[in-house]
């Protein structure tokens, strides 16, 4: 098994093995951790294992042809999109942030390009209207495992279908800045960014009480509202959505009652449901407003470098 080198993780920045390495060690599977498979000597080292096929998933490096061609049947990739759409490192997050309602898993025969090889099998699935990147990732992992088994079983007979490169879109690796919320955008686009950036890097705003991460939010139509984007405004809607931060905490918590405060946007209102102030745990939006003493008329804005 081949995985990336151990990396610092967590608040203590302790050097930590990847989850796949931990699983391999428990199963007594030998582990190789090359810094770069492009380095000299790695094709020869891999050839010593006489593999029938290599399976690659979220490895994080573009592999050279000399490495891809080492196994007798080449290398197969399991990718979390319906190729050729969303090629790259973060297909799940970008599909959500761009408002897609469907995605899926694709297995394909790898070539030296970035997710450009011939298609083998594809399975599509709808994206839930409130589904976060973390939740969708967990669902797609199950679909991917199932589709990979089908791919391996039919590897000798499955047709190789060239991709239509003219229809390709890109999904580059996420940066913290990709989670910055710009109130001048539409409420729906902001909600999609919140969903796509949960669990990382989080969708961020600057408030009078400091930096704030929004983990869950909803969009509310506001015909006739002309308030400057970023202004807190009252909304008479009763709200009762479940709030769960980063896919976990606050299960069962609800925001109830009328008169909630929302954020004016370029079109509609953004109603945060679950937020996290700096150096604190996630909490309902109403709790944050009370603690920060923020009322209608206050302003929030996009973070700055």
Short mmCIF file of C-alpha atoms in Angstrom, two decimals:
data_model
loop_
_atom_site.label_atom_id
_atom_site.label_comp_id
_atom_site.label_asym_id
_atom_site.label_seq_id
_atom_site.Cartn_x
_atom_site.Cartn_y
_atom_site.Cartn_z
CA UNK A 1 0.00 0.00 0.00
CA UNK A 2 1.27 3.47 -0.90
CA UNK A 3 0.23 6.66 0.88
CA UNK A 4 1.53 10.15 1.52
CA UNK A 5 4.20 10.71 4.20
CA UNK A 6 2.98 11.35 7.75
CA UNK A 7 2.12 15.03 8.29
CA UNK A 8 1.59 17.39 11.24
CA UNK A 9 -2.05 17.54 12.30
CA UNK A 10 -4.25 18.95 15.04
CA UNK A 11 -3.59 21.83 17.40
CA UNK A 12 -0.38 20.25 18.66
CA UNK A 13 0.86 19.71 15.09
CA UNK A 14 1.98 16.20 15.99
CA UNK A 15 3.21 14.14 13.04
CA UNK A 16 0.27 11.85 12.24
CA UNK A 17 -0.19 8.95 9.80
CA UNK A 18 -3.03 9.05 7.28
CA UNK A 19 -6.20 7.03 8.05
CA UNK A 20 -5.39 4.60 5.24
CA UNK A 21 -1.94 3.96 6.72
CA UNK A 22 -3.42 3.26 10.15
CA UNK A 23 -5.87 0.81 8.60
CA UNK A 24 -3.10 -0.89 6.61
CA UNK A 25 -0.90 -1.33 9.68
CA UNK A 26 -3.77 -2.93 11.59
CA UNK A 27 -4.13 -5.41 8.72
CA UNK A 28 -0.35 -6.03 8.61
CA UNK A 29 -0.16 -4.61 5.07
CA UNK A 30 3.28 -3.18 4.16
CA UNK A 31 3.23 0.59 3.65
CA UNK A 32 5.37 2.75 1.35
CA UNK A 33 5.40 6.56 1.77
CA UNK A 34 7.30 8.24 -1.05
CA UNK A 35 7.55 12.04 -0.85
CA UNK A 36 7.16 12.11 -4.64
CA UNK A 37 6.51 9.17 -6.93
CA UNK A 38 8.14 11.20 -9.70
CA UNK A 39 11.51 10.75 -8.00
CA UNK A 40 14.00 8.42 -9.65
CA UNK A 41 13.87 4.78 -8.67
CA UNK A 42 10.20 4.51 -7.71
CA UNK A 43 8.97 2.72 -10.85
CA UNK A 44 11.60 0.05 -10.24
CA UNK A 45 10.66 -0.30 -6.57
CA UNK A 46 6.98 -0.62 -7.44
CA UNK A 47 7.71 -3.22 -10.13
CA UNK A 48 9.18 -5.50 -7.46
CA UNK A 49 5.65 -6.05 -6.11
CA UNK A 50 4.36 -7.48 -9.45
CA UNK A 51 0.91 -5.92 -8.99
CA UNK A 52 -1.93 -6.78 -11.39
CA UNK A 53 -3.53 -3.34 -11.05
CA UNK A 54 -3.11 -0.16 -8.99
CA UNK A 55 -6.11 1.59 -7.43
CA UNK A 56 -5.65 5.30 -6.73
CA UNK A 57 -8.00 7.44 -4.62
CA UNK A 58 -7.31 10.99 -3.39
CA UNK A 59 -3.54 10.48 -3.53
CA UNK A 60 -2.74 14.14 -4.12
CA UNK A 61 -0.02 13.75 -6.75
CA UNK A 62 -0.12 13.63 -10.55
CA UNK A 63 1.57 10.32 -11.30
CA UNK A 64 4.00 9.92 -14.22
CA UNK A 65 3.38 7.38 -16.97
CA UNK A 66 6.35 5.32 -15.79
CA UNK A 67 4.54 4.73 -12.47
CA UNK A 68 1.03 4.32 -13.91
CA UNK A 69 2.18 1.62 -16.32
CA UNK A 70 3.97 -0.55 -13.76
CA UNK A 71 0.98 -2.86 -12.94
CA UNK A 72 0.00 -5.37 -15.62
CA UNK A 73 -3.45 -3.73 -16.04
CA UNK A 74 -2.29 -0.17 -15.40
CA UNK A 75 -3.77 2.15 -12.78
CA UNK A 76 -7.44 2.80 -11.97
CA UNK A 77 -8.68 5.97 -10.26
CA UNK A 78 -11.86 6.40 -8.19
CA UNK A 79 -12.97 10.02 -8.60
CA UNK A 80 -15.81 11.84 -6.80
CA UNK A 81 -17.56 13.42 -9.77
CA UNK A 82 -19.16 12.52 -13.06
CA UNK A 83 -16.19 13.13 -15.32
CA UNK A 84 -15.24 15.14 -17.28
CA UNK A 85 -16.86 17.62 -14.89
CA UNK A 86 -14.97 18.65 -11.75
CA UNK A 87 -11.50 17.36 -12.46
CA UNK A 88 -9.12 18.07 -9.61
CA UNK A 89 -8.56 17.79 -5.89
CA UNK A 90 -11.89 19.08 -4.49
CA UNK A 91 -14.74 17.93 -6.74
CA UNK A 92 -17.28 17.49 -3.94
CA UNK A 93 -16.84 20.95 -2.45
CA UNK A 94 -16.88 22.74 -5.81
CA UNK A 95 -19.93 20.86 -7.07
CA UNK A 96 -21.87 22.06 -4.02
CA UNK A 97 -20.51 25.60 -4.12
CA UNK A 98 -21.48 25.92 -7.77
CA UNK A 99 -25.05 24.87 -7.06
CA UNK A 100 -25.02 21.44 -8.71
CA UNK A 101 -27.93 19.15 -7.87
CA UNK A 102 -26.25 15.94 -9.01
CA UNK A 103 -22.79 14.42 -8.82
CA UNK A 104 -21.42 10.89 -8.62
CA UNK A 105 -18.44 8.57 -8.81
CA UNK A 106 -16.36 7.73 -11.86
CA UNK A 107 -13.73 5.03 -12.26
CA UNK A 108 -11.27 5.55 -15.08
CA UNK A 109 -8.03 4.26 -16.55
CA UNK A 110 -5.35 6.72 -15.48
CA UNK A 111 -3.04 8.57 -17.82
CA UNK A 112 -0.45 11.27 -16.96
CA UNK A 113 -3.05 14.07 -17.09
CA UNK A 114 -5.20 15.34 -14.22
CA UNK A 115 -8.27 13.08 -14.27
CA UNK A 116 -8.18 12.89 -18.08
CA UNK A 117 -8.05 9.12 -18.68
CA UNK A 118 -10.60 6.88 -20.40
CA UNK A 119 -13.83 6.28 -18.46
CA UNK A 120 -14.76 2.84 -17.11
CA UNK A 121 -17.89 3.12 -14.92
CA UNK A 122 -19.99 6.00 -13.60
CA UNK A 123 -22.74 6.14 -10.99
CA UNK A 124 -24.66 9.38 -10.45
CA UNK A 125 -26.44 10.50 -7.26
CA UNK A 126 -28.49 13.60 -6.38
CA UNK A 127 -27.04 16.20 -4.02
CA UNK A 128 -29.41 16.94 -1.15
CA UNK A 129 -30.47 20.60 -0.93
CA UNK A 130 -28.99 20.92 2.59
CA UNK A 131 -26.18 18.37 2.20
CA UNK A 132 -22.69 19.50 3.19
CA UNK A 133 -19.42 18.47 1.58
CA UNK A 134 -18.64 16.24 4.55
CA UNK A 135 -21.98 14.47 4.41
CA UNK A 136 -21.82 14.02 0.65
CA UNK A 137 -18.25 12.73 0.90
CA UNK A 138 -19.36 10.00 3.29
CA UNK A 139 -22.15 8.93 0.90
CA UNK A 140 -19.88 8.98 -2.12
CA UNK A 141 -17.29 6.85 -0.31
CA UNK A 142 -19.84 4.02 -0.09
CA UNK A 143 -20.81 4.43 -3.75
CA UNK A 144 -17.14 4.55 -4.72
CA UNK A 145 -16.31 1.32 -2.90
CA UNK A 146 -19.18 -0.45 -4.63
CA UNK A 147 -18.29 0.93 -8.06
CA UNK A 148 -14.64 0.03 -7.62
CA UNK A 149 -15.50 -3.61 -6.96
CA UNK A 150 -17.63 -3.69 -10.11
CA UNK A 151 -14.77 -2.09 -12.04
CA UNK A 152 -12.21 -4.62 -10.86
CA UNK A 153 -14.54 -7.52 -11.58
CA UNK A 154 -15.05 -6.34 -15.17
CA UNK A 155 -11.61 -4.91 -15.81
CA UNK A 156 -10.85 -7.25 -18.72
CA UNK A 157 -14.15 -6.57 -20.53
CA UNK A 158 -15.21 -3.00 -19.69
CA UNK A 159 -14.97 -0.61 -22.66
CA UNK A 160 -12.61 2.35 -22.29
CA UNK A 161 -14.57 5.50 -23.23
CA UNK A 162 -12.55 8.63 -24.08
CA UNK A 163 -13.58 11.76 -22.19
CA UNK A 164 -15.03 14.77 -23.97
CA UNK A 165 -12.39 17.27 -22.91
CA UNK A 166 -14.48 20.19 -24.23
CA UNK A 167 -16.97 19.55 -21.40
CA UNK A 168 -14.35 19.47 -18.63
CA UNK A 169 -14.57 21.73 -15.57
CA UNK A 170 -11.98 22.09 -12.82
CA UNK A 171 -12.16 21.65 -9.05
CA UNK A 172 -8.85 22.94 -7.63
CA UNK A 173 -7.60 22.27 -4.12
CA UNK A 174 -9.46 24.40 -1.56
CA UNK A 175 -7.81 27.35 0.14
CA UNK A 176 -9.04 29.12 3.28
CA UNK A 177 -9.97 32.10 1.10
CA UNK A 178 -12.46 29.90 -0.79
CA UNK A 179 -14.61 29.97 2.35
CA UNK A 180 -14.81 33.75 2.58
CA UNK A 181 -18.41 34.95 2.36
CA UNK A 182 -19.14 38.05 0.28
CA UNK A 183 -22.51 39.50 1.36
CA UNK A 184 -23.05 41.16 -2.04
CA UNK A 185 -23.56 37.69 -3.57
CA UNK A 186 -27.00 36.06 -3.51
CA UNK A 187 -28.22 34.31 -0.39
CA UNK A 188 -28.49 31.03 -2.29
CA UNK A 189 -24.87 31.26 -3.50
CA UNK A 190 -23.73 32.02 0.04
CA UNK A 191 -25.60 29.00 1.42
CA UNK A 192 -23.95 26.82 -1.22
CA UNK A 193 -20.53 28.12 -0.16
CA UNK A 194 -21.35 27.38 3.48
CA UNK A 195 -22.32 23.81 2.55
CA UNK A 196 -19.32 23.28 0.29
CA UNK A 197 -16.86 24.51 2.93
CA UNK A 198 -18.18 22.27 5.71
CA UNK A 199 -16.06 20.67 7.20
CA UNK A 200 -13.08 22.59 5.69
CA UNK A 201 -12.13 25.41 5.50
CA UNK A 202 -15.37 26.75 6.94
CA UNK A 203 -17.32 29.74 5.61
CA UNK A 204 -16.13 32.94 7.29
CA UNK A 205 -17.46 36.45 7.97
CA UNK A 206 -16.13 39.36 9.99
CA UNK A 207 -18.65 40.65 12.53
CA UNK A 208 -18.42 43.50 15.09
CA UNK A 209 -17.67 40.72 17.62
CA UNK A 210 -14.84 39.23 15.55
CA UNK A 211 -14.34 36.50 12.97
CA UNK A 212 -17.19 34.02 12.63
CA UNK A 213 -17.43 30.66 10.89
CA UNK A 214 -20.85 29.64 9.58
CA UNK A 215 -21.37 25.88 9.42
CA UNK A 216 -25.03 25.82 8.40
CA UNK A 217 -27.35 28.42 6.95
CA UNK A 218 -30.49 28.85 4.90
CA UNK A 219 -31.61 31.36 2.28
CA UNK A 220 -34.84 33.33 2.63
CA UNK A 221 -36.49 35.28 -0.18
CA UNK A 222 -36.86 38.97 0.59
CA UNK A 223 -38.71 40.76 -2.21
CA UNK A 224 -38.51 44.51 -1.87
CA UNK A 225 -35.65 44.48 0.66
CA UNK A 226 -33.03 47.03 -0.46
CA UNK A 227 -30.87 47.06 2.65
CA UNK A 228 -27.12 47.29 2.05
CA UNK A 229 -25.64 43.77 1.81
CA UNK A 230 -24.03 42.70 5.07
CA UNK A 231 -26.55 44.49 7.26
CA UNK A 232 -28.35 42.51 9.96
CA UNK A 233 -32.10 42.79 9.45
CA UNK A 234 -35.09 41.30 11.29
CA UNK A 235 -37.02 38.54 9.58
CA UNK A 236 -40.49 37.45 10.73
CA UNK A 237 -40.06 33.86 9.55
CA UNK A 238 -40.38 31.07 12.12
CA UNK A 239 -37.25 28.93 11.88
CA UNK A 240 -36.99 25.31 12.98
CA UNK A 241 -34.09 23.68 11.08
CA UNK A 242 -31.88 21.13 12.75
CA UNK A 243 -28.33 22.40 13.29
CA UNK A 244 -25.29 20.15 13.14
CA UNK A 245 -21.80 21.56 13.02
CA UNK A 246 -19.15 19.96 10.83
CA UNK A 247 -21.35 16.90 10.43
CA UNK A 248 -21.48 16.20 14.16
CA UNK A 249 -22.40 18.35 17.16
CA UNK A 250 -25.66 20.02 18.22
CA UNK A 251 -27.87 17.18 16.97
CA UNK A 252 -31.45 17.85 17.89
CA UNK A 253 -30.87 21.55 18.62
CA UNK A 254 -33.38 23.84 16.92
CA UNK A 255 -33.81 27.54 16.41
CA UNK A 256 -37.45 28.31 17.16
CA UNK A 257 -39.55 31.42 17.25
CA UNK A 258 -40.13 34.51 15.18
CA UNK A 259 -38.18 37.70 14.84
CA UNK A 260 -34.85 36.07 13.99
CA UNK A 261 -32.10 38.33 12.64
CA UNK A 262 -30.78 37.60 9.16
CA UNK A 263 -28.03 39.01 6.94
CA UNK A 264 -29.02 41.10 3.93
CA UNK A 265 -27.31 39.94 0.71
CA UNK A 266 -27.29 40.89 -2.94
CA UNK A 267 -30.52 38.93 -3.35
CA UNK A 268 -32.47 37.54 -0.40
CA UNK A 269 -31.53 37.02 3.24
CA UNK A 270 -28.90 34.68 4.65
CA UNK A 271 -30.03 33.12 7.93
CA UNK A 272 -27.14 31.40 9.73
CA UNK A 273 -28.24 28.36 11.71
CA UNK A 274 -25.03 27.21 13.34
CA UNK A 275 -21.93 29.32 13.81
CA UNK A 276 -18.58 29.24 15.56
CA UNK A 277 -16.85 32.33 16.95
CA UNK A 278 -13.05 32.30 17.09
CA UNK A 279 -11.63 30.07 19.83
CA UNK A 280 -15.08 28.79 20.82
CA UNK A 281 -17.27 25.81 20.02
CA UNK A 282 -20.11 25.75 17.51
CA UNK A 283 -23.44 27.19 18.67
CA UNK A 284 -26.84 28.25 17.34
CA UNK A 285 -26.95 31.64 15.62
CA UNK A 286 -29.42 32.97 18.18
CA UNK A 287 -27.00 32.16 21.03
CA UNK A 288 -24.16 33.96 19.25
CA UNK A 289 -26.29 37.06 18.69
CA UNK A 290 -27.23 37.21 22.36
CA UNK A 291 -23.65 36.73 23.55
CA UNK A 292 -22.24 39.23 21.06
CA UNK A 293 -25.10 41.70 21.70
CA UNK A 294 -25.68 42.13 17.98
CA UNK A 295 -28.98 43.60 16.81
CA UNK A 296 -30.56 44.61 13.53
CA UNK A 297 -28.51 47.38 11.93
CA UNK A 298 -25.12 45.86 12.73
CA UNK A 299 -22.88 45.04 9.77
CA UNK A 300 -20.86 41.99 8.76
CA UNK A 301 -18.32 41.81 5.95
CA UNK A 302 -15.98 39.59 3.96
CA UNK A 303 -12.69 38.69 5.67
CA UNK A 304 -9.58 40.43 4.37
CA UNK A 305 -6.06 38.98 4.01
#
